[in-house]
Amino acid sequence: MLTITQALYDQIVAHAREDHPDEACGVVAGPVGEGRPERFIPMLNAARSPTFYEFDSGDLLKLYREMDDRDEEPVVIYHSHTATEAYPSRTDISYANEPGAHYVLVSTADADGLGDFQFRSYRIVDGEVSEEEVKVVEAY
C-alpha cells in the first residue's frame, strides 16, 4: 500500500494538470529504508511529449547525487498519461528499474473529456505489475 499525504497527492496532481497535454514526471524522495514519501521533486519531461516521458539524464544524475547526500531514495516515481488510463505501458514497465519504488500514474484524460481522472499506484518488479491501494492521509 502507498500511504501519501494529501499535500503530496495534490502536488503530483497539480503537476500532471499543469503539464497537460504533455506527460508530467517526477519523484517523491524519502529517508532511506523508511518507505515514506516526503520531498516532492517535479522533473522536466525531456521528451516534451503527450505519449512518452523521459527524465533528462543530467537532471536525473543530479537528483540521485542529491538524494544520496541527503540519505534519501526514490519512494514514488510518478508520471501522467494524458489520453489513456493510469496503467503502466510496456515502455513504462521496461523503464521501471527501482524495485522498491511505488510507481504512481495520474491520468489527465478527463481534461480532454476522454475519461475519468485517475491516481493509481503500482509496484513493478522484474516486469511484473501489481496495483496497490493508495491511502491519502493528512500527515504521517
PDB file of N, CA and C in Angstrom, residues 46-114:
ATOM      1  N   ALA A  46      11.871  15.562 -20.601  1.00  0.00           N
ATOM      2  CA  ALA A  46      12.803  15.924 -21.668  1.00  0.00           C
ATOM      3  C   ALA A  46      12.234  15.591 -23.043  1.00  0.00           C
ATOM      4  N   ALA A  47      11.291  14.650 -23.110  1.00  0.00           N
ATOM      5  CA  ALA A  47      10.690  14.276 -24.390  1.00  0.00           C
ATOM      6  C   ALA A  47       9.633  15.290 -24.838  1.00  0.00           C
ATOM      7  N   ARG A  48       9.107  16.078 -23.888  1.00  0.00           N
ATOM      8  CA  ARG A  48       8.041  17.047 -24.196  1.00  0.00           C
ATOM      9  C   ARG A  48       6.983  16.421 -25.096  1.00  0.00           C
ATOM     10  N   SER A  49       6.420  15.313 -24.623  1.00  0.00           N
ATOM     11  CA  SER A  49       5.518  14.509 -25.440  1.00  0.00           C
ATOM     12  C   SER A  49       4.228  14.203 -24.688  1.00  0.00           C
ATOM     13  N   PRO A  50       3.101  14.136 -25.404  1.00  0.00           N
ATOM     14  CA  PRO A  50       1.851  13.725 -24.775  1.00  0.00           C
ATOM     15  C   PRO A  50       1.725  12.206 -24.627  1.00  0.00           C
ATOM     16  N   THR A  51       2.672  11.451 -25.180  1.00  0.00           N
ATOM     17  CA  THR A  51       2.560   9.992 -25.141  1.00  0.00           C
ATOM     18  C   THR A  51       3.780   9.308 -24.546  1.00  0.00           C
ATOM     19  N   PHE A  52       4.754  10.067 -24.075  1.00  0.00           N
ATOM     20  CA  PHE A  52       6.001   9.471 -23.607  1.00  0.00           C
ATOM     21  C   PHE A  52       6.660  10.437 -22.623  1.00  0.00           C
ATOM     22  N   TYR A  53       7.318   9.907 -21.611  1.00  0.00           N
ATOM     23  CA  TYR A  53       8.093  10.774 -20.725  1.00  0.00           C
ATOM     24  C   TYR A  53       9.510  10.251 -20.632  1.00  0.00           C
ATOM     25  N   GLU A  54      10.411  11.178 -20.384  1.00  0.00           N
ATOM     26  CA  GLU A  54      11.813  10.823 -20.255  1.00  0.00           C
ATOM     27  C   GLU A  54      12.475  11.832 -19.326  1.00  0.00           C
ATOM     28  N   PHE A  55      13.135  11.326 -18.288  1.00  0.00           N
ATOM     29  CA  PHE A  55      13.901  12.207 -17.418  1.00  0.00           C
ATOM     30  C   PHE A  55      15.157  12.641 -18.166  1.00  0.00           C
ATOM     31  N   ASP A  56      15.516  13.896 -18.040  1.00  0.00           N
ATOM     32  CA  ASP A  56      16.782  14.366 -18.595  1.00  0.00           C
ATOM     33  C   ASP A  56      17.911  13.672 -17.838  1.00  0.00           C
ATOM     34  N   SER A  57      18.863  13.092 -18.566  1.00  0.00           N
ATOM     35  CA  SER A  57      19.912  12.297 -17.912  1.00  0.00           C
ATOM     36  C   SER A  57      20.749  13.136 -16.954  1.00  0.00           C
ATOM     37  N   GLY A  58      21.035  14.378 -17.296  1.00  0.00           N
ATOM     38  CA  GLY A  58      21.792  15.255 -16.395  1.00  0.00           C
ATOM     39  C   GLY A  58      21.015  15.583 -15.135  1.00  0.00           C
ATOM     40  N   ASP A  59      19.726  15.887 -15.300  1.00  0.00           N
ATOM     41  CA  ASP A  59      18.869  16.170 -14.148  1.00  0.00           C
ATOM     42  C   ASP A  59      18.744  14.944 -13.246  1.00  0.00           C
ATOM     43  N   LEU A  60      18.639  13.774 -13.863  1.00  0.00           N
ATOM     44  CA  LEU A  60      18.491  12.543 -13.093  1.00  0.00           C
ATOM     45  C   LEU A  60      19.759  12.240 -12.297  1.00  0.00           C
ATOM     46  N   LEU A  61      20.916  12.431 -12.908  1.00  0.00           N
ATOM     47  CA  LEU A  61      22.183  12.224 -12.204  1.00  0.00           C
ATOM     48  C   LEU A  61      22.297  13.182 -11.021  1.00  0.00           C
ATOM     49  N   LYS A  62      21.951  14.444 -11.253  1.00  0.00           N
ATOM     50  CA  LYS A  62      21.978  15.451 -10.190  1.00  0.00           C
ATOM     51  C   LYS A  62      21.033  15.055  -9.052  1.00  0.00           C
ATOM     52  N   LEU A  63      19.829  14.582  -9.408  1.00  0.00           N
ATOM     53  CA  LEU A  63      18.843  14.167  -8.407  1.00  0.00           C
ATOM     54  C   LEU A  63      19.369  13.008  -7.560  1.00  0.00           C
ATOM     55  N   TYR A  64      19.944  11.985  -8.202  1.00  0.00           N
ATOM     56  CA  TYR A  64      20.436  10.834  -7.443  1.00  0.00           C
ATOM     57  C   TYR A  64      21.605  11.213  -6.546  1.00  0.00           C
ATOM     58  N   ARG A  65      22.455  12.116  -6.986  1.00  0.00           N
ATOM     59  CA  ARG A  65      23.549  12.591  -6.126  1.00  0.00           C
ATOM     60  C   ARG A  65      22.989  13.348  -4.923  1.00  0.00           C
ATOM     61  N   GLU A  66      21.992  14.188  -5.185  1.00  0.00           N
ATOM     62  CA  GLU A  66      21.362  14.963  -4.107  1.00  0.00           C
ATOM     63  C   GLU A  66      20.681  14.041  -3.101  1.00  0.00           C
ATOM     64  N   MET A  67      19.940  13.042  -3.600  1.00  0.00           N
ATOM     65  CA  MET A  67      19.277  12.103  -2.694  1.00  0.00           C
ATOM     66  C   MET A  67      20.321  11.340  -1.878  1.00  0.00           C
ATOM     67  N   ASP A  68      21.411  10.941  -2.522  1.00  0.00           N
ATOM     68  CA  ASP A  68      22.476  10.233  -1.819  1.00  0.00           C
ATOM     69  C   ASP A  68      23.048  11.097  -0.699  1.00  0.00           C
ATOM     70  N   ASP A  69      23.282  12.368  -0.990  1.00  0.00           N
ATOM     71  CA  ASP A  69      23.819  13.300   0.016  1.00  0.00           C
ATOM     72  C   ASP A  69      22.860  13.490   1.186  1.00  0.00           C
ATOM     73  N   ARG A  70      21.567  13.361   0.930  1.00  0.00           N
ATOM     74  CA  ARG A  70      20.546  13.582   1.957  1.00  0.00           C
ATOM     75  C   ARG A  70      20.054  12.272   2.584  1.00  0.00           C
ATOM     76  N   ASP A  71      20.703  11.151   2.253  1.00  0.00           N
ATOM     77  CA  ASP A  71      20.268   9.829   2.734  1.00  0.00           C
ATOM     78  C   ASP A  71      18.812   9.557   2.378  1.00  0.00           C
ATOM     79  N   GLU A  72      18.480   9.853   1.121  1.00  0.00           N
ATOM     80  CA  GLU A  72      17.133   9.632   0.611  1.00  0.00           C
ATOM     81  C   GLU A  72      17.174   8.620  -0.527  1.00  0.00           C
ATOM     82  N   GLU A  73      15.986   8.129  -0.847  1.00  0.00           N
ATOM     83  CA  GLU A  73      15.815   7.255  -2.002  1.00  0.00           C
ATOM     84  C   GLU A  73      14.499   7.635  -2.682  1.00  0.00           C
ATOM     85  N   PRO A  74      14.327   7.215  -3.944  1.00  0.00           N
ATOM     86  CA  PRO A  74      13.054   7.496  -4.608  1.00  0.00           C
ATOM     87  C   PRO A  74      11.973   6.567  -4.069  1.00  0.00           C
ATOM     88  N   VAL A  75      11.008   7.118  -3.369  1.00  0.00           N
ATOM     89  CA  VAL A  75       9.922   6.323  -2.796  1.00  0.00           C
ATOM     90  C   VAL A  75       8.776   6.231  -3.799  1.00  0.00           C
ATOM     91  N   VAL A  76       8.510   7.341  -4.484  1.00  0.00           N
ATOM     92  CA  VAL A  76       7.478   7.390  -5.516  1.00  0.00           C
ATOM     93  C   VAL A  76       8.123   7.915  -6.798  1.00  0.00           C
ATOM     94  N   ILE A  77       7.870   7.231  -7.901  1.00  0.00           N
ATOM     95  CA  ILE A  77       8.228   7.744  -9.225  1.00  0.00           C
ATOM     96  C   ILE A  77       6.901   7.898  -9.948  1.00  0.00           C
ATOM     97  N   TYR A  78       6.609   9.121 -10.369  1.00  0.00           N
ATOM     98  CA  TYR A  78       5.297   9.361 -10.955  1.00  0.00           C
ATOM     99  C   TYR A  78       5.396   9.926 -12.363  1.00  0.00           C
ATOM    100  N   HIS A  79       4.346   9.676 -13.123  1.00  0.00           N
ATOM    101  CA  HIS A  79       4.164  10.369 -14.390  1.00  0.00           C
ATOM    102  C   HIS A  79       2.679  10.331 -14.747  1.00  0.00           C
ATOM    103  N   SER A  80       2.334  11.092 -15.755  1.00  0.00           N
ATOM    104  CA  SER A  80       0.931  11.155 -16.155  1.00  0.00           C
ATOM    105  C   SER A  80       0.728  10.504 -17.517  1.00  0.00           C
ATOM    106  N   HIS A  81      -0.491  10.043 -17.718  1.00  0.00           N
ATOM    107  CA  HIS A  81      -0.957   9.626 -19.032  1.00  0.00           C
ATOM    108  C   HIS A  81      -2.029  10.633 -19.425  1.00  0.00           C
ATOM    109  N   THR A  82      -1.905  11.187 -20.595  1.00  0.00           N
ATOM    110  CA  THR A  82      -2.782  12.294 -20.965  1.00  0.00           C
ATOM    111  C   THR A  82      -4.034  11.881 -21.729  1.00  0.00           C
ATOM    112  N   ALA A  83      -4.032  10.683 -22.290  1.00  0.00           N
ATOM    113  CA  ALA A  83      -5.195  10.268 -23.076  1.00  0.00           C
ATOM    114  C   ALA A  83      -5.605   8.823 -22.806  1.00  0.00           C
ATOM    115  N   THR A  84      -4.935   8.182 -21.861  1.00  0.00           N
ATOM    116  CA  THR A  84      -5.247   6.788 -21.557  1.00  0.00           C
ATOM    117  C   THR A  84      -5.385   6.612 -20.052  1.00  0.00           C
ATOM    118  N   GLU A  85      -5.813   5.419 -19.664  1.00  0.00           N
ATOM    119  CA  GLU A  85      -5.976   5.147 -18.246  1.00  0.00           C
ATOM    120  C   GLU A  85      -4.620   5.158 -17.532  1.00  0.00           C
ATOM    121  N   ALA A  86      -4.669   5.250 -16.226  1.00  0.00           N
ATOM    122  CA  ALA A  86      -3.462   5.282 -15.398  1.00  0.00           C
ATOM    123  C   ALA A  86      -2.994   3.852 -15.143  1.00  0.00           C
ATOM    124  N   TYR A  87      -2.455   3.235 -16.184  1.00  0.00           N
ATOM    125  CA  TYR A  87      -1.908   1.880 -16.093  1.00  0.00           C
ATOM    126  C   TYR A  87      -0.586   1.865 -16.844  1.00  0.00           C
ATOM    127  N   PRO A  88       0.451   1.223 -16.303  1.00  0.00           N
ATOM    128  CA  PRO A  88       1.770   1.259 -16.947  1.00  0.00           C
ATOM    129  C   PRO A  88       1.759   0.658 -18.356  1.00  0.00           C
ATOM    130  N   SER A  89       2.353   1.399 -19.280  1.00  0.00           N
ATOM    131  CA  SER A  89       2.508   0.904 -20.649  1.00  0.00           C
ATOM    132  C   SER A  89       3.690  -0.068 -20.696  1.00  0.00           C
ATOM    133  N   ARG A  90       3.858  -0.734 -21.814  1.00  0.00           N
ATOM    134  CA  ARG A  90       5.011  -1.627 -21.977  1.00  0.00           C
ATOM    135  C   ARG A  90       6.311  -0.845 -21.783  1.00  0.00           C
ATOM    136  N   THR A  91       6.354   0.385 -22.310  1.00  0.00           N
ATOM    137  CA  THR A  91       7.548   1.216 -22.146  1.00  0.00           C
ATOM    138  C   THR A  91       7.766   1.557 -20.677  1.00  0.00           C
ATOM    139  N   ASP A  92       6.697   1.929 -19.968  1.00  0.00           N
ATOM    140  CA  ASP A  92       6.804   2.237 -18.535  1.00  0.00           C
ATOM    141  C   ASP A  92       7.386   1.046 -17.782  1.00  0.00           C
ATOM    142  N   ILE A  93       6.896  -0.140 -18.109  1.00  0.00           N
ATOM    143  CA  ILE A  93       7.345  -1.352 -17.423  1.00  0.00           C
ATOM    144  C   ILE A  93       8.819  -1.613 -17.716  1.00  0.00           C
ATOM    145  N   SER A  94       9.227  -1.417 -18.970  1.00  0.00           N
ATOM    146  CA  SER A  94      10.625  -1.687 -19.326  1.00  0.00           C
ATOM    147  C   SER A  94      11.580  -0.699 -18.666  1.00  0.00           C
ATOM    148  N   TYR A  95      11.111   0.516 -18.361  1.00  0.00           N
ATOM    149  CA  TYR A  95      11.959   1.532 -17.730  1.00  0.00           C
ATOM    150  C   TYR A  95      11.937   1.481 -16.207  1.00  0.00           C
ATOM    151  N   ALA A  96      11.079   0.667 -15.639  1.00  0.00           N
ATOM    152  CA  ALA A  96      10.927   0.601 -14.175  1.00  0.00           C
ATOM    153  C   ALA A  96      12.124  -0.141 -13.575  1.00  0.00           C
ATOM    154  N   ASN A  97      13.078   0.620 -13.049  1.00  0.00           N
ATOM    155  CA  ASN A  97      14.310  -0.005 -12.537  1.00  0.00           C
ATOM    156  C   ASN A  97      14.542   0.254 -11.052  1.00  0.00           C
ATOM    157  N   GLU A  98      13.502   0.628 -10.334  1.00  0.00           N
ATOM    158  CA  GLU A  98      13.584   0.847  -8.886  1.00  0.00           C
ATOM    159  C   GLU A  98      12.592  -0.107  -8.215  1.00  0.00           C
ATOM    160  N   PRO A  99      13.003  -1.341  -7.918  1.00  0.00           N
ATOM    161  CA  PRO A  99      12.046  -2.327  -7.399  1.00  0.00           C
ATOM    162  C   PRO A  99      11.395  -1.947  -6.076  1.00  0.00           C
ATOM    163  N   GLY A 100      12.005  -1.045  -5.307  1.00  0.00           N
ATOM    164  CA  GLY A 100      11.410  -0.640  -4.042  1.00  0.00           C
ATOM    165  C   GLY A 100      10.459   0.533  -4.149  1.00  0.00           C
ATOM    166  N   ALA A 101      10.367   1.138  -5.337  1.00  0.00           N
ATOM    167  CA  ALA A 101       9.558   2.352  -5.509  1.00  0.00           C
ATOM    168  C   ALA A 101       8.094   2.027  -5.803  1.00  0.00           C
ATOM    169  N   HIS A 102       7.247   2.990  -5.466  1.00  0.00           N
ATOM    170  CA  HIS A 102       5.850   2.974  -5.879  1.00  0.00           C
ATOM    171  C   HIS A 102       5.805   3.754  -7.194  1.00  0.00           C
ATOM    172  N   TYR A 103       5.220   3.171  -8.206  1.00  0.00           N
ATOM    173  CA  TYR A 103       5.074   3.852  -9.495  1.00  0.00           C
ATOM    174  C   TYR A 103       3.656   4.395  -9.574  1.00  0.00           C
ATOM    175  N   VAL A 104       3.539   5.719  -9.476  1.00  0.00           N
ATOM    176  CA  VAL A 104       2.234   6.371  -9.492  1.00  0.00           C
ATOM    177  C   VAL A 104       1.961   6.883 -10.904  1.00  0.00           C
ATOM    178  N   LEU A 105       0.777   6.598 -11.376  1.00  0.00           N
ATOM    179  CA  LEU A 105       0.319   7.132 -12.653  1.00  0.00           C
ATOM    180  C   LEU A 105      -0.936   7.945 -12.421  1.00  0.00           C
ATOM    181  N   VAL A 106      -0.962   9.121 -13.038  1.00  0.00           N
ATOM    182  CA  VAL A 106      -2.110  10.003 -12.972  1.00  0.00           C
ATOM    183  C   VAL A 106      -2.628  10.151 -14.394  1.00  0.00           C
ATOM    184  N   SER A 107      -3.892   9.850 -14.601  1.00  0.00           N
ATOM    185  CA  SER A 107      -4.481  10.063 -15.922  1.00  0.00           C
ATOM    186  C   SER A 107      -5.157  11.420 -15.932  1.00  0.00           C
ATOM    187  N   THR A 108      -4.755  12.248 -16.884  1.00  0.00           N
ATOM    188  CA  THR A 108      -5.392  13.560 -17.057  1.00  0.00           C
ATOM    189  C   THR A 108      -6.302  13.538 -18.278  1.00  0.00           C
ATOM    190  N   ALA A 109      -6.717  12.345 -18.696  1.00  0.00           N
ATOM    191  CA  ALA A 109      -7.595  12.229 -19.857  1.00  0.00           C
ATOM    192  C   ALA A 109      -8.891  13.009 -19.653  1.00  0.00           C
ATOM    193  N   ASP A 110      -9.317  13.174 -18.403  1.00  0.00           N
ATOM    194  CA  ASP A 110     -10.538  13.922 -18.125  1.00  0.00           C
ATOM    195  C   ASP A 110     -10.430  15.374 -18.573  1.00  0.00           C
ATOM    196  N   ALA A 111      -9.196  15.907 -18.667  1.00  0.00           N
ATOM    197  CA  ALA A 111      -9.003  17.296 -19.094  1.00  0.00           C
ATOM    198  C   ALA A 111      -9.449  17.490 -20.537  1.00  0.00           C
ATOM    199  N   ASP A 112      -9.439  16.406 -21.311  1.00  0.00           N
ATOM    200  CA  ASP A 112      -9.879  16.463 -22.700  1.00  0.00           C
ATOM    201  C   ASP A 112     -11.240  15.809 -22.904  1.00  0.00           C
ATOM    202  N   GLY A 113     -11.882  15.445 -21.813  1.00  0.00           N
ATOM    203  CA  GLY A 113     -13.159  14.775 -21.908  1.00  0.00           C
ATOM    204  C   GLY A 113     -13.042  13.336 -22.401  1.00  0.00           C
ATOM    205  N   LEU A 114     -11.839  12.753 -22.297  1.00  0.00           N
ATOM    206  CA  LEU A 114     -11.618  11.405 -22.818  1.00  0.00           C
ATOM    207  C   LEU A 114     -11.794  10.316 -21.767  1.00  0.00           C
TER     208      LEU A 114
END
